[in-house]
XYZ file of C-alpha atoms in Angstrom:
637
model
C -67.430 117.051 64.361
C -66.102 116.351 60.563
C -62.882 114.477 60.688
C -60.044 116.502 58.563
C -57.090 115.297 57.425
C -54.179 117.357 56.105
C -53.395 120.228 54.566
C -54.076 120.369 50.574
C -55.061 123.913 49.306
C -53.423 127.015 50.319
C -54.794 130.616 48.970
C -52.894 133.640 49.550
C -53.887 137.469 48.922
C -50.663 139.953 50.220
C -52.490 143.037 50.503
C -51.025 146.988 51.409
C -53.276 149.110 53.962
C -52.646 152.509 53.450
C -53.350 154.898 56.012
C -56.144 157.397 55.094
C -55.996 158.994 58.355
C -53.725 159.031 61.358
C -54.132 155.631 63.490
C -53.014 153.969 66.877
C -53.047 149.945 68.110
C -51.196 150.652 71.376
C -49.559 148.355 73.343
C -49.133 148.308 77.869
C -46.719 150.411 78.883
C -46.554 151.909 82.079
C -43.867 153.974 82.108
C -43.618 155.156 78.763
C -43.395 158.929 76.773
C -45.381 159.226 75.073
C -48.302 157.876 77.236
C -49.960 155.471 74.774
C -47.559 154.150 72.362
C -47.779 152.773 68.746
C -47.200 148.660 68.651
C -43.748 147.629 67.704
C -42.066 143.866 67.264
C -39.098 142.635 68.477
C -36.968 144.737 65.734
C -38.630 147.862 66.773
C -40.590 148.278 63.673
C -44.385 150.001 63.600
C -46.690 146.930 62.816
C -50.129 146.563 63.256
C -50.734 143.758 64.796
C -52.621 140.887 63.501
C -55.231 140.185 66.428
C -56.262 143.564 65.539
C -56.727 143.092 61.682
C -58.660 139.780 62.661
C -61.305 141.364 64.427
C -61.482 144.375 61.303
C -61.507 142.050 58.697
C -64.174 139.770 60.158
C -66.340 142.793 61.392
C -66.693 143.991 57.793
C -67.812 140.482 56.145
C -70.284 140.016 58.623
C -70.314 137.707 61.643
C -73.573 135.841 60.540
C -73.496 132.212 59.535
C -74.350 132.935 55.836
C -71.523 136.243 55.811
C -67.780 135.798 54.928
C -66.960 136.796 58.970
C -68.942 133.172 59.603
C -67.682 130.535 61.988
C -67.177 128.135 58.851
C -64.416 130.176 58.496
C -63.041 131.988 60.543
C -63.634 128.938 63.828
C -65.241 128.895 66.816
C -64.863 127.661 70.434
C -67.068 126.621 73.589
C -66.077 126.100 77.065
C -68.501 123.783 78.953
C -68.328 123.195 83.028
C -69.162 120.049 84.372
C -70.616 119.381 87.860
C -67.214 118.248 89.064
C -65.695 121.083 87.765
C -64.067 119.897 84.777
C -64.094 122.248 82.360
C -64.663 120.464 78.640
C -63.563 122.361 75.631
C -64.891 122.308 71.930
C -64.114 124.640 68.937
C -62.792 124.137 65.302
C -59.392 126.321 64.131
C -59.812 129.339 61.929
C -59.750 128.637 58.167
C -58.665 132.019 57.694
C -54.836 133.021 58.219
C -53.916 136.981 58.994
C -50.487 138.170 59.569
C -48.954 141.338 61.214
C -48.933 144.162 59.082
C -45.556 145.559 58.503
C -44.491 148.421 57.165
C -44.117 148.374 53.089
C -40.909 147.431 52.151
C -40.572 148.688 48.887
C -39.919 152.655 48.263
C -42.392 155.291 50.662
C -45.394 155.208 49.222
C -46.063 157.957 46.392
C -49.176 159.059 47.993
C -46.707 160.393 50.741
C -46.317 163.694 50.337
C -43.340 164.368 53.118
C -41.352 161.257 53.601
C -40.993 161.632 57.182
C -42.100 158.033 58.866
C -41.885 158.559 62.233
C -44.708 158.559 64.358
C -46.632 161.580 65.391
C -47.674 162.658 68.720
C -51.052 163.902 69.639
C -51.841 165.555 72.850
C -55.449 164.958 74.424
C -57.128 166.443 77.426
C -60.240 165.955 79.182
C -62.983 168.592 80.170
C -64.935 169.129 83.197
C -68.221 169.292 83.061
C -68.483 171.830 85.999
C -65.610 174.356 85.160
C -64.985 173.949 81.845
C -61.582 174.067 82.151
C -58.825 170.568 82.015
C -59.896 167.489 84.397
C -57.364 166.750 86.698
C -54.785 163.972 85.682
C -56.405 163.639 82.240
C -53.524 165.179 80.105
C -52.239 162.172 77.527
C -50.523 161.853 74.955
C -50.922 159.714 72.232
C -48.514 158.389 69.153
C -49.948 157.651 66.274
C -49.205 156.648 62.576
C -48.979 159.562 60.001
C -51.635 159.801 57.241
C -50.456 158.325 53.997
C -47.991 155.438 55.356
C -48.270 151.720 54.132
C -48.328 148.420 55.349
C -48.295 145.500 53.538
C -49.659 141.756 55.172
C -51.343 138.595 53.924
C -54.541 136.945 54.229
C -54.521 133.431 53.658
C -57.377 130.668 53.576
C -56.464 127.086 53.577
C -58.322 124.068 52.872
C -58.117 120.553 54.326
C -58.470 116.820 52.950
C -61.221 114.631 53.838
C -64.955 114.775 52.826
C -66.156 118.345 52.186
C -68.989 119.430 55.154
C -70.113 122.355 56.541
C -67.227 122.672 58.844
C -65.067 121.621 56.054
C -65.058 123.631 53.093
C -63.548 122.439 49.694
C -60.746 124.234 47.745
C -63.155 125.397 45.299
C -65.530 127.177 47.985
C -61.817 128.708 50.179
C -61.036 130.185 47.006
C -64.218 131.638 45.846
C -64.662 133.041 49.497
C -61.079 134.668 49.243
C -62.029 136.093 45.987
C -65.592 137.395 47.254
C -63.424 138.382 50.586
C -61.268 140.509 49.121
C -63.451 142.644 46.332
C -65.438 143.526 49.781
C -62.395 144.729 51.700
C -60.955 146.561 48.215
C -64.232 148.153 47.642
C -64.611 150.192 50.166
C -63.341 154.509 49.647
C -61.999 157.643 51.139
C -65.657 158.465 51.289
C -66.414 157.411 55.044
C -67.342 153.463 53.946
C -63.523 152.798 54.497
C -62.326 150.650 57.148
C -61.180 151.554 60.680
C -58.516 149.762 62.664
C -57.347 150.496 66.051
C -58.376 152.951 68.758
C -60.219 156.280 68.362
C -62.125 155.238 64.969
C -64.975 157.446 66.332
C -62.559 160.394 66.984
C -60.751 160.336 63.657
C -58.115 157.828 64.043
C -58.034 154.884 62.131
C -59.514 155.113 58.452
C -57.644 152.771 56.026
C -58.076 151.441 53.129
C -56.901 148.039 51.478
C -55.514 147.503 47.744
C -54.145 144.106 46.207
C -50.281 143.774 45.871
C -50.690 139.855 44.220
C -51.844 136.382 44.727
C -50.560 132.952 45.877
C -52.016 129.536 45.327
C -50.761 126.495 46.432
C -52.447 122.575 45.645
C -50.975 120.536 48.161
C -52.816 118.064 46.729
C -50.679 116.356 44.634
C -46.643 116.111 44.348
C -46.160 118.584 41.439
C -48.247 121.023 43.247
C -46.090 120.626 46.688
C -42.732 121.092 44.859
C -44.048 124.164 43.065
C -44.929 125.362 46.725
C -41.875 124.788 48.197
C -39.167 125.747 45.336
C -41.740 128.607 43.743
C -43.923 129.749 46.545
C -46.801 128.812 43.655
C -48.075 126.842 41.240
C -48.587 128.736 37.890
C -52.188 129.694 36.977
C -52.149 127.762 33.588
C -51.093 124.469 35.002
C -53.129 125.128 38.199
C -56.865 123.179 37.742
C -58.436 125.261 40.481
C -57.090 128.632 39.379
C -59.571 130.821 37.841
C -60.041 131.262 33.974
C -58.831 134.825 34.087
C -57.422 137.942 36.135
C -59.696 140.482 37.659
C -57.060 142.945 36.590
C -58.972 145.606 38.919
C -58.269 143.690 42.123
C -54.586 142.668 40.978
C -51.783 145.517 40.686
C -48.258 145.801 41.703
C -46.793 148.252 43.991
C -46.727 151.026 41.629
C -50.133 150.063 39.590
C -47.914 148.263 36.957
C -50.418 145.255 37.059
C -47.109 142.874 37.844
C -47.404 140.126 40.034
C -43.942 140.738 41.916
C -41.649 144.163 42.116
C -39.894 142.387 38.845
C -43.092 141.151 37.259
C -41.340 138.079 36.543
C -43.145 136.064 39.652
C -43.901 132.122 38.708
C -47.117 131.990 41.386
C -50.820 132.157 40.229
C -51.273 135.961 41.234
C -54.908 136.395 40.761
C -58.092 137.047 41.725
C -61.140 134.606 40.689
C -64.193 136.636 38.410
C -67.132 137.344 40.008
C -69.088 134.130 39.933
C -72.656 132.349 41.595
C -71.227 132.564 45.440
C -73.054 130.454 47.855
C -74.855 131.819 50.570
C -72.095 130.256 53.016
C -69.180 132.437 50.980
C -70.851 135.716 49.871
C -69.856 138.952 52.133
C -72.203 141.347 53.553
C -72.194 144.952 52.479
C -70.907 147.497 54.175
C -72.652 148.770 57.249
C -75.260 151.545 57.239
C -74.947 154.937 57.628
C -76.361 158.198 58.616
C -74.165 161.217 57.085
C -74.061 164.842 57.892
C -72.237 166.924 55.862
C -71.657 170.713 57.209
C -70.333 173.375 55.558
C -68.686 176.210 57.672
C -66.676 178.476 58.197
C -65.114 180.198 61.611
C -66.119 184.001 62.012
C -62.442 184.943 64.084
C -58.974 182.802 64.263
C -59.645 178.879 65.142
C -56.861 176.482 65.498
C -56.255 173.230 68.019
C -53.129 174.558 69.851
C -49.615 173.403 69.819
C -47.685 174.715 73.332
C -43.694 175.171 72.196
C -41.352 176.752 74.558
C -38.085 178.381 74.382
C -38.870 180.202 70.801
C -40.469 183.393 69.513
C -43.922 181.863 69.423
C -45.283 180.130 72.522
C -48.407 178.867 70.903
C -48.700 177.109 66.694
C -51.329 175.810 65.392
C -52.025 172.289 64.595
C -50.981 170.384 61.171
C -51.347 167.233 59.558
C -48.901 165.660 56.767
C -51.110 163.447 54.562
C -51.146 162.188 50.609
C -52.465 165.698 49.954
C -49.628 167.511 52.002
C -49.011 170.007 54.697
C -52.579 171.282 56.187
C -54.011 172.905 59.256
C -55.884 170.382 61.633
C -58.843 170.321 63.723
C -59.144 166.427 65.089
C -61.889 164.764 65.641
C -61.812 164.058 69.260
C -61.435 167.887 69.609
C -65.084 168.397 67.432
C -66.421 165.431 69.222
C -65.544 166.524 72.787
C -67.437 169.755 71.807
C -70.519 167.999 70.370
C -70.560 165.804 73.762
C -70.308 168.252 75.921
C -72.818 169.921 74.273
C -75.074 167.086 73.990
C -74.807 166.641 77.603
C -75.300 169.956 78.461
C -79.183 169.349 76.738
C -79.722 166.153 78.142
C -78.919 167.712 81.745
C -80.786 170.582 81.452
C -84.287 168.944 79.557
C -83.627 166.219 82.421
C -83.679 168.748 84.788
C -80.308 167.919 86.662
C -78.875 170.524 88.908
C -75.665 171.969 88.746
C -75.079 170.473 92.208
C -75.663 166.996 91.169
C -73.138 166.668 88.085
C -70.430 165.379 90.489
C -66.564 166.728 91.598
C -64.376 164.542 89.498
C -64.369 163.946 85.401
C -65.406 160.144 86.063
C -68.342 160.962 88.268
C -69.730 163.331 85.548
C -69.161 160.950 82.825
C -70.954 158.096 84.969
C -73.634 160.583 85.020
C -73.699 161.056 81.731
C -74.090 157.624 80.779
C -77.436 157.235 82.612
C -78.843 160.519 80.297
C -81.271 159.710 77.229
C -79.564 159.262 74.110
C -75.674 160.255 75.522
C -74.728 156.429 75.737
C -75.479 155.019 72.577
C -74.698 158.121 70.571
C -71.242 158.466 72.017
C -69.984 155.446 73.964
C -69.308 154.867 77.936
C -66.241 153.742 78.967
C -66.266 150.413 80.936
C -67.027 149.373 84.644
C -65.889 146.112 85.323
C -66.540 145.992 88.808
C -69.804 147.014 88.319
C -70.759 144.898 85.699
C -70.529 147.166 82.813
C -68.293 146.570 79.623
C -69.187 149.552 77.837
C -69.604 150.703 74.472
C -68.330 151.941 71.610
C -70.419 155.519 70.735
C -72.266 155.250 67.283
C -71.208 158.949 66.001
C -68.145 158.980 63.996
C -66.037 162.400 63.773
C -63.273 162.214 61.486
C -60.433 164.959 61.629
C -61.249 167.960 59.573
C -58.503 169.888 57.561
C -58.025 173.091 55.405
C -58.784 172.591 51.783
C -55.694 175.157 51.135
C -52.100 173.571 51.657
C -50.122 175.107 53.644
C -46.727 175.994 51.994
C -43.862 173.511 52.925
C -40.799 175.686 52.802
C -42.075 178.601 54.264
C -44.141 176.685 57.388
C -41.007 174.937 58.397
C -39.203 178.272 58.887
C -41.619 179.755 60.839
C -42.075 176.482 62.679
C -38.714 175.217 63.437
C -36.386 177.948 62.224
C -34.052 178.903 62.038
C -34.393 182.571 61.726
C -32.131 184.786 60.312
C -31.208 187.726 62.044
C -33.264 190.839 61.788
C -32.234 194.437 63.468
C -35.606 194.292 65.837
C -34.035 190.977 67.461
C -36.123 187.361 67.081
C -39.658 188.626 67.436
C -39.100 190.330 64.303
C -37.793 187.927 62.869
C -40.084 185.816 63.198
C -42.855 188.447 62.252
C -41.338 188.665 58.777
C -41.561 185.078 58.322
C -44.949 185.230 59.114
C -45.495 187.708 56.330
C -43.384 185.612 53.486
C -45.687 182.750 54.638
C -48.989 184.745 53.994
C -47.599 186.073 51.105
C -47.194 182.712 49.453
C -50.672 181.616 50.764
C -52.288 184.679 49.137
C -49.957 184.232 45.903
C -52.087 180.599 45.715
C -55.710 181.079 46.849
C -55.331 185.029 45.107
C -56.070 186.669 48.495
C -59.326 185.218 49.592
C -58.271 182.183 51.572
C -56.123 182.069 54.815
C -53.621 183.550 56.429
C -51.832 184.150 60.174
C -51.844 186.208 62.575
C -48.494 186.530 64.984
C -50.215 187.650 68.129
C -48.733 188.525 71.163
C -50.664 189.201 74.234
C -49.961 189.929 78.302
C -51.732 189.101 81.828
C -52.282 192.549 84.381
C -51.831 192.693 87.709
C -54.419 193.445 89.272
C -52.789 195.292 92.144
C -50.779 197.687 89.870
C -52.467 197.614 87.240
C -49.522 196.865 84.894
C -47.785 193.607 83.432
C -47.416 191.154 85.171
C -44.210 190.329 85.119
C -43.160 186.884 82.959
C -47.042 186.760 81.758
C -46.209 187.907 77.998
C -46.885 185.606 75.408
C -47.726 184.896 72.037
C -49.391 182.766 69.470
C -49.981 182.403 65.690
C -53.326 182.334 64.931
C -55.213 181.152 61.654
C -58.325 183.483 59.952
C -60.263 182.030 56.907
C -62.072 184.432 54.847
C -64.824 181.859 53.380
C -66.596 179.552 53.098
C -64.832 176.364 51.539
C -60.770 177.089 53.100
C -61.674 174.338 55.898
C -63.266 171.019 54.568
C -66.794 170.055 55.925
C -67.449 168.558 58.927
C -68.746 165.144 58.574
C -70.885 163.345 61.121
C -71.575 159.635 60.693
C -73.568 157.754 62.550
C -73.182 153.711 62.445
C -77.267 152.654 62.379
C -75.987 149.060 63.551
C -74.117 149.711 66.269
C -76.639 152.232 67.771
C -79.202 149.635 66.925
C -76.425 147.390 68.999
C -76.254 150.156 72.070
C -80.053 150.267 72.333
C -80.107 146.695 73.147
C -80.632 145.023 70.310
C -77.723 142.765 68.781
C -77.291 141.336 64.829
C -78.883 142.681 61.525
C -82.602 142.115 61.552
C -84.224 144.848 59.369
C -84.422 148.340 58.502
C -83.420 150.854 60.834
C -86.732 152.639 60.442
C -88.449 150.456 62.693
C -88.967 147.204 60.739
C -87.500 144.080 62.803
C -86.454 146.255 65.463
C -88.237 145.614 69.220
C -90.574 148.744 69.735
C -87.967 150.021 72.768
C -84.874 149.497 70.524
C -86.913 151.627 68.259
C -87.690 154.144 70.967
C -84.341 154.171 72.684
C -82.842 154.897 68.581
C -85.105 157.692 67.933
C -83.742 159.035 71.076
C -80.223 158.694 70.484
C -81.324 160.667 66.945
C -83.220 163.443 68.350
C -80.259 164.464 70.953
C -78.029 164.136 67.945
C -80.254 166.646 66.019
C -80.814 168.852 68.916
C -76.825 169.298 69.112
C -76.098 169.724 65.593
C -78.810 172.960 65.995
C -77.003 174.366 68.035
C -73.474 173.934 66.282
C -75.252 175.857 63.569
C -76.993 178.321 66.042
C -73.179 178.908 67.093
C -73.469 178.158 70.329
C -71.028 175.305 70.203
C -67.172 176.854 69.230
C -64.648 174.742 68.129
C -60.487 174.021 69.330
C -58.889 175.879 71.896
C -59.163 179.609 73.658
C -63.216 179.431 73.299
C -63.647 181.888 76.138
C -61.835 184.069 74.561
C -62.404 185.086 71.502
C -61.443 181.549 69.484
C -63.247 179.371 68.003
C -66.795 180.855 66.340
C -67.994 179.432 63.392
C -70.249 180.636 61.160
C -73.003 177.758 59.257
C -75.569 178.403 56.956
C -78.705 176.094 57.932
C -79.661 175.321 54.568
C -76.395 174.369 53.142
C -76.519 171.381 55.881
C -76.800 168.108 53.912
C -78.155 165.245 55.638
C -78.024 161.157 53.725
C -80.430 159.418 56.334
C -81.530 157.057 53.355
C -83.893 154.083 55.524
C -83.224 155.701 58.668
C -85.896 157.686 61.453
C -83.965 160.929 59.936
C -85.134 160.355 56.267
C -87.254 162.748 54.743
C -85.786 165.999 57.473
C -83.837 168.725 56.800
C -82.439 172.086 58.832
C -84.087 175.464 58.384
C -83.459 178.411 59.965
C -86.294 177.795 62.082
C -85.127 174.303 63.318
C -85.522 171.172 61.949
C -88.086 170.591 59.655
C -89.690 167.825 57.274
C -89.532 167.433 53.119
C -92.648 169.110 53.582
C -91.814 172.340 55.260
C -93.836 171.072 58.603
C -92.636 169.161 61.559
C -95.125 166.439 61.381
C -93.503 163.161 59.985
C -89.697 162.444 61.169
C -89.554 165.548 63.740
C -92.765 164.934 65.588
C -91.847 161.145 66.071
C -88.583 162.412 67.478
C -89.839 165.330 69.267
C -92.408 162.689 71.095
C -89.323 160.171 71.841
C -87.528 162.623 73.753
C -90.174 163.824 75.549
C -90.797 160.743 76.917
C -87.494 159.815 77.357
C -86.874 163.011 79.611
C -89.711 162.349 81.537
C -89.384 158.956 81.977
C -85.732 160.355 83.604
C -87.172 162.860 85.801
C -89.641 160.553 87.196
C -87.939 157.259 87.302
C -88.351 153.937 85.653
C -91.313 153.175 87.612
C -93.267 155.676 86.484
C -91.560 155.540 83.402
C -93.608 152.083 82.692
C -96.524 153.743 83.868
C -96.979 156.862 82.954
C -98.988 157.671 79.649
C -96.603 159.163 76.341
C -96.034 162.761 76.646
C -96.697 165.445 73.988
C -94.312 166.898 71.696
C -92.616 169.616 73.708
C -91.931 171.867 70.250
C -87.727 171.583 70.525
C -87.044 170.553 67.323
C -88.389 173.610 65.969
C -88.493 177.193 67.569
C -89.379 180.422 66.034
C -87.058 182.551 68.626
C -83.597 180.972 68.245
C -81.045 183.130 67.505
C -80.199 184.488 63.654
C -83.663 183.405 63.062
């Protein structure tokens, strides 16, 4: 290993992550309320810690020798046993500093459209595969980071004395690799290439993006360099001989976009960011990962909401909202649209598997462990882990984010419905709060001119069914959202990650195109798989035989899609070239003879090869398209 001496170059970028979406790094807690709970330091702040920013930041440079995630910088370490048991150890210290993210000190960000900090809480239930209704014991709850809020932490590389190696990089190469570091990180957008950071990034949670705040570099190198460090923080960038000739004044802004170094703009460091220049292969990120998108437009036929239970007030049921940089909106999460697609998706797999009803298993975690084991359910959406048994898990490939109303929802007139209070009205608090309901869709139909949304205050009883009346204590109520078109709710947006389903098919890294060049021919299969389940259950979404949120069974939760206005980016992917008809899925072509058959023919097998076992799986000759993909009976056709 290179000998190092001491400390000589420091590079600092302070960079704020503003939250694009809600997001959660929780911490252990076992008796705690809410269940999973948002990290916190010593001082009770909301940070995000830095292990977890780590692993982000080196994900998206790439992990590859010649990517900016590398070992070169970012270290390594090997454990070796010897016969004796001695256990030797090797490794070389991360080049690459990153600390906690704290929340911005300066004013709330402007992007923040309700100041209101504190975290939210999210409830989240499972579903049983058998009765439909909530799995037993799994009710959580989970806290989570509003939309909108910033954090603000630093990313520093260093550089040491000594001979510059390949485990030793020179000042010139840590700074050009910050540089190239942090245009990739910066680059990414709102648009689904952002970055995710904590838990549920395939449910919604988690989508960030990164902006520059200013820049720090220190020589240690010499004695006019250290005293500028420690009296300055900095060295200024005229004197500074490894500073770059000018300011990317893209990458380098101050908290308000004033282009100042500091809140004062008076700062003494080198706040910059190096031009783009020749990188070398060792210092030159990796773009972002690839994608297949799905873009659906929709709309629901009745009232659709994810349900809020509040007790002791006029309304026993709201529904759900979401405060973001574009203000107060109705919600539909992600985990609630993925938990439909899944249970959907199994629901296919079982049945063209031909699993019987008595075989899905009792409890939640036997049907899930079933689930696993089904064509295409694993690497599309993730299994949760089995130590015991051997099995980490996975992390699914499809990527829901939360969906939200294009219409805001009036402040003012939400809150008083919401949380009162009410004034009094003759007809007592029920209608009371019925006329709040109507100055609320008033002022919605004042702004969208009629043809948008609006509520509904419904109230509704249970019967007896031995007198045939009330039931006594069984009267409720709920306020229920309509949309009249087309456009009121945002699309739903289905992403798949190509490299980590090429990743849960079994094959690791980046070797080629994800159409089948430098991927083993059962990766291949096993993706194509994965792909066809995913297109059998986005059918039926638009067949509308998968509703959405809560009360499903009755009468909630229809949507309405038009086939063709389904838009589908599967640029270099076994998708490419298909699109959805009435009829099914189809090629460019109008036929079902490219993409589709080679999909078609990948789940046959794969459901055979699951019916018969994998003995006869290896044995048994590739079965013909079965004609799923496209079918001239299905309903609306």
């Amino acid at each position: 290993m290179t000998q190092r001496s001491g400390l000589i170059y420091r590079d600092t970028v302070r960079l704020r992550l503003t939250a694009l979406s809600p997001l959660h790094i929780g911490v252990a807690e076992t008796e705690a309320s809410p269940d999973l709970i948002q990290a916190r330091d010593g001082l009770g702040r909301v940070v995000l810690p830095a292990t977890s920013l780590t692993g982000v930041l080196r994900g998206a440079l790439g992990r590859g020798e010649g990517d900016g995630g590398g070992t070169r910088w970012w270290g390594w370490q090997t454990s070796t046993v010897r016969r004796n048991g001695r256990v030797d150890s090797d490794g070389l210290a991360s080049r690459v500093w990153v600390t906690d993210a704290v929340e911005a000190d300066s004013a709330p960000c402007p992007a923040l459209a309700v100041r209101d900090l504190r975290p939210a809480v999210r409830d989240h239930v499972g579903i049983d595969r058998s009765t439909g209704a909530a799995a037993s014991g799994f009710l959580y709850t989970r806290e989570v980071i509003r939309a909108g809020q910033c954090f603000d932490f630093e990313l520093t590389v260093v550089a040491f004395g000594g001979e510059p190696s390949a485990e030793n990089p020179a000042p010139e190469e840590a700074r050009e690799w910050l540089s190239n570091a942090t245009r990739v990180l910066t680059s990414a957008g709102p648009d689904g290439t952002c970055l995710t950071v904590g838990a549920g990034r395939t449910r919604g949670l988690g989508r960030v993006s990164l902006s520059v705040i200013r820049r720090r570099v220190e020589d240690l190198s010499s004695r006019e360099g250290l005293r500028a460090a420690v009296l300055t923080g900095g060295t200024d960038t005229a004197s500074n001989p490894l500073a770059p000739s000018r300011t990317d004044a893209s990458l380098v802004a101050g908290p308000e976009g004033t282009g100042q170094g500091d809140d004062d703009g008076q700062s003494p460091c080198a706040w910059s960011v190096a031009p783009p220049s020749s990188a070398s292969s060792n210092s030159q990120p990796r773009p972002t990962r690839r994608r297949v998108r799905l873009r659906i437009p929709w709309r629901p036929t009745g009232p659709l909401m994810s349900k809020v239970s509040v007790f002791g007030k006029a309304c026993d049921a709201f529904p759900a909202t979401m405060t973001g940089s574009d203000g107060l909106r109705l919600l539909l999460p992600g985990s609630s649209i993925k938990g439909a697609l899944r249970a959907r998706a199994e629901y296919i797999a079982r049945t063209a598997c031909g699993v019987r009803a008595a075989d899905v298993g009792d409890s939640l975690l036997e049907q899930l462990a079933l689930a696993s084991k089904l064509p295409g359910v694993r690497a599309l959406f993730g299994a949760a882990g089995n130590w015991p048994g051997g099995d980490s898990g996975c992390r699914g490939a499809l990527e829901v984010p939360d969906v939200t109303t294009e219409v805001s929802i009036p402040e003012k007139e939400w809150r008083a419905v919401r949380y009162g209070p009410l004034p009094e009205c003759p007809g007592g608090e029920n209608a009371a709060f019925a006329k709040a309901v109507d100055r609320l869709n008033s002022r919605l139909n004042s702004e969208t001119h009629g043809d948008g949304l609006w509520f509904d205050y419904v109230t509704r009883n249970a019967i007896d069914r031995w007198s045939g009346g009330v039931a006594n204590g069984q009267l409720y109520s709920s306020l229920e959202p309509y949309a009249a078109k087309v456009g009121v709710w945002r699309d739903i947006v289905l992403d798949v990650d190509m490299d980590r389903l090429k990743c849960n098919c079994g094959q690791e890294g980046d070797t080629g195109n994800d159409d089948g060049a430098g991927v083993s021919q059962d990766v291949a299969c096993q993706m194509n798989v994965a792909l066809a389940l995913l297109a059998l259950t986005v059918r039926d979404l638009v067949d509308g035989w998968v509703p959405l949120g809560f009360g499903v069974t009755r009468g909630l939760g229809s949507v309405e899609i038009e086939p063709g206005n389904v838009s589908l980016d599967a640029q270099d992917s076994p998708l490419q070239g298909m699109s959805l008809q009435a009829g099914g899925w189809l090629d460019g072509d109008g036929t079902a003879n490219g993409p589709v058959r080679r999909l078609e023919t990948a789940w046959a097998n794969a459901c055979e090869a699951f019916r018969d076992g994998p003995a006869a799986a290896r044995t048994k000759a590739p079965a013909a398209p079965s004609g799923v993909f496209v079918s001239e009976e299905r309903p609306g056709t």
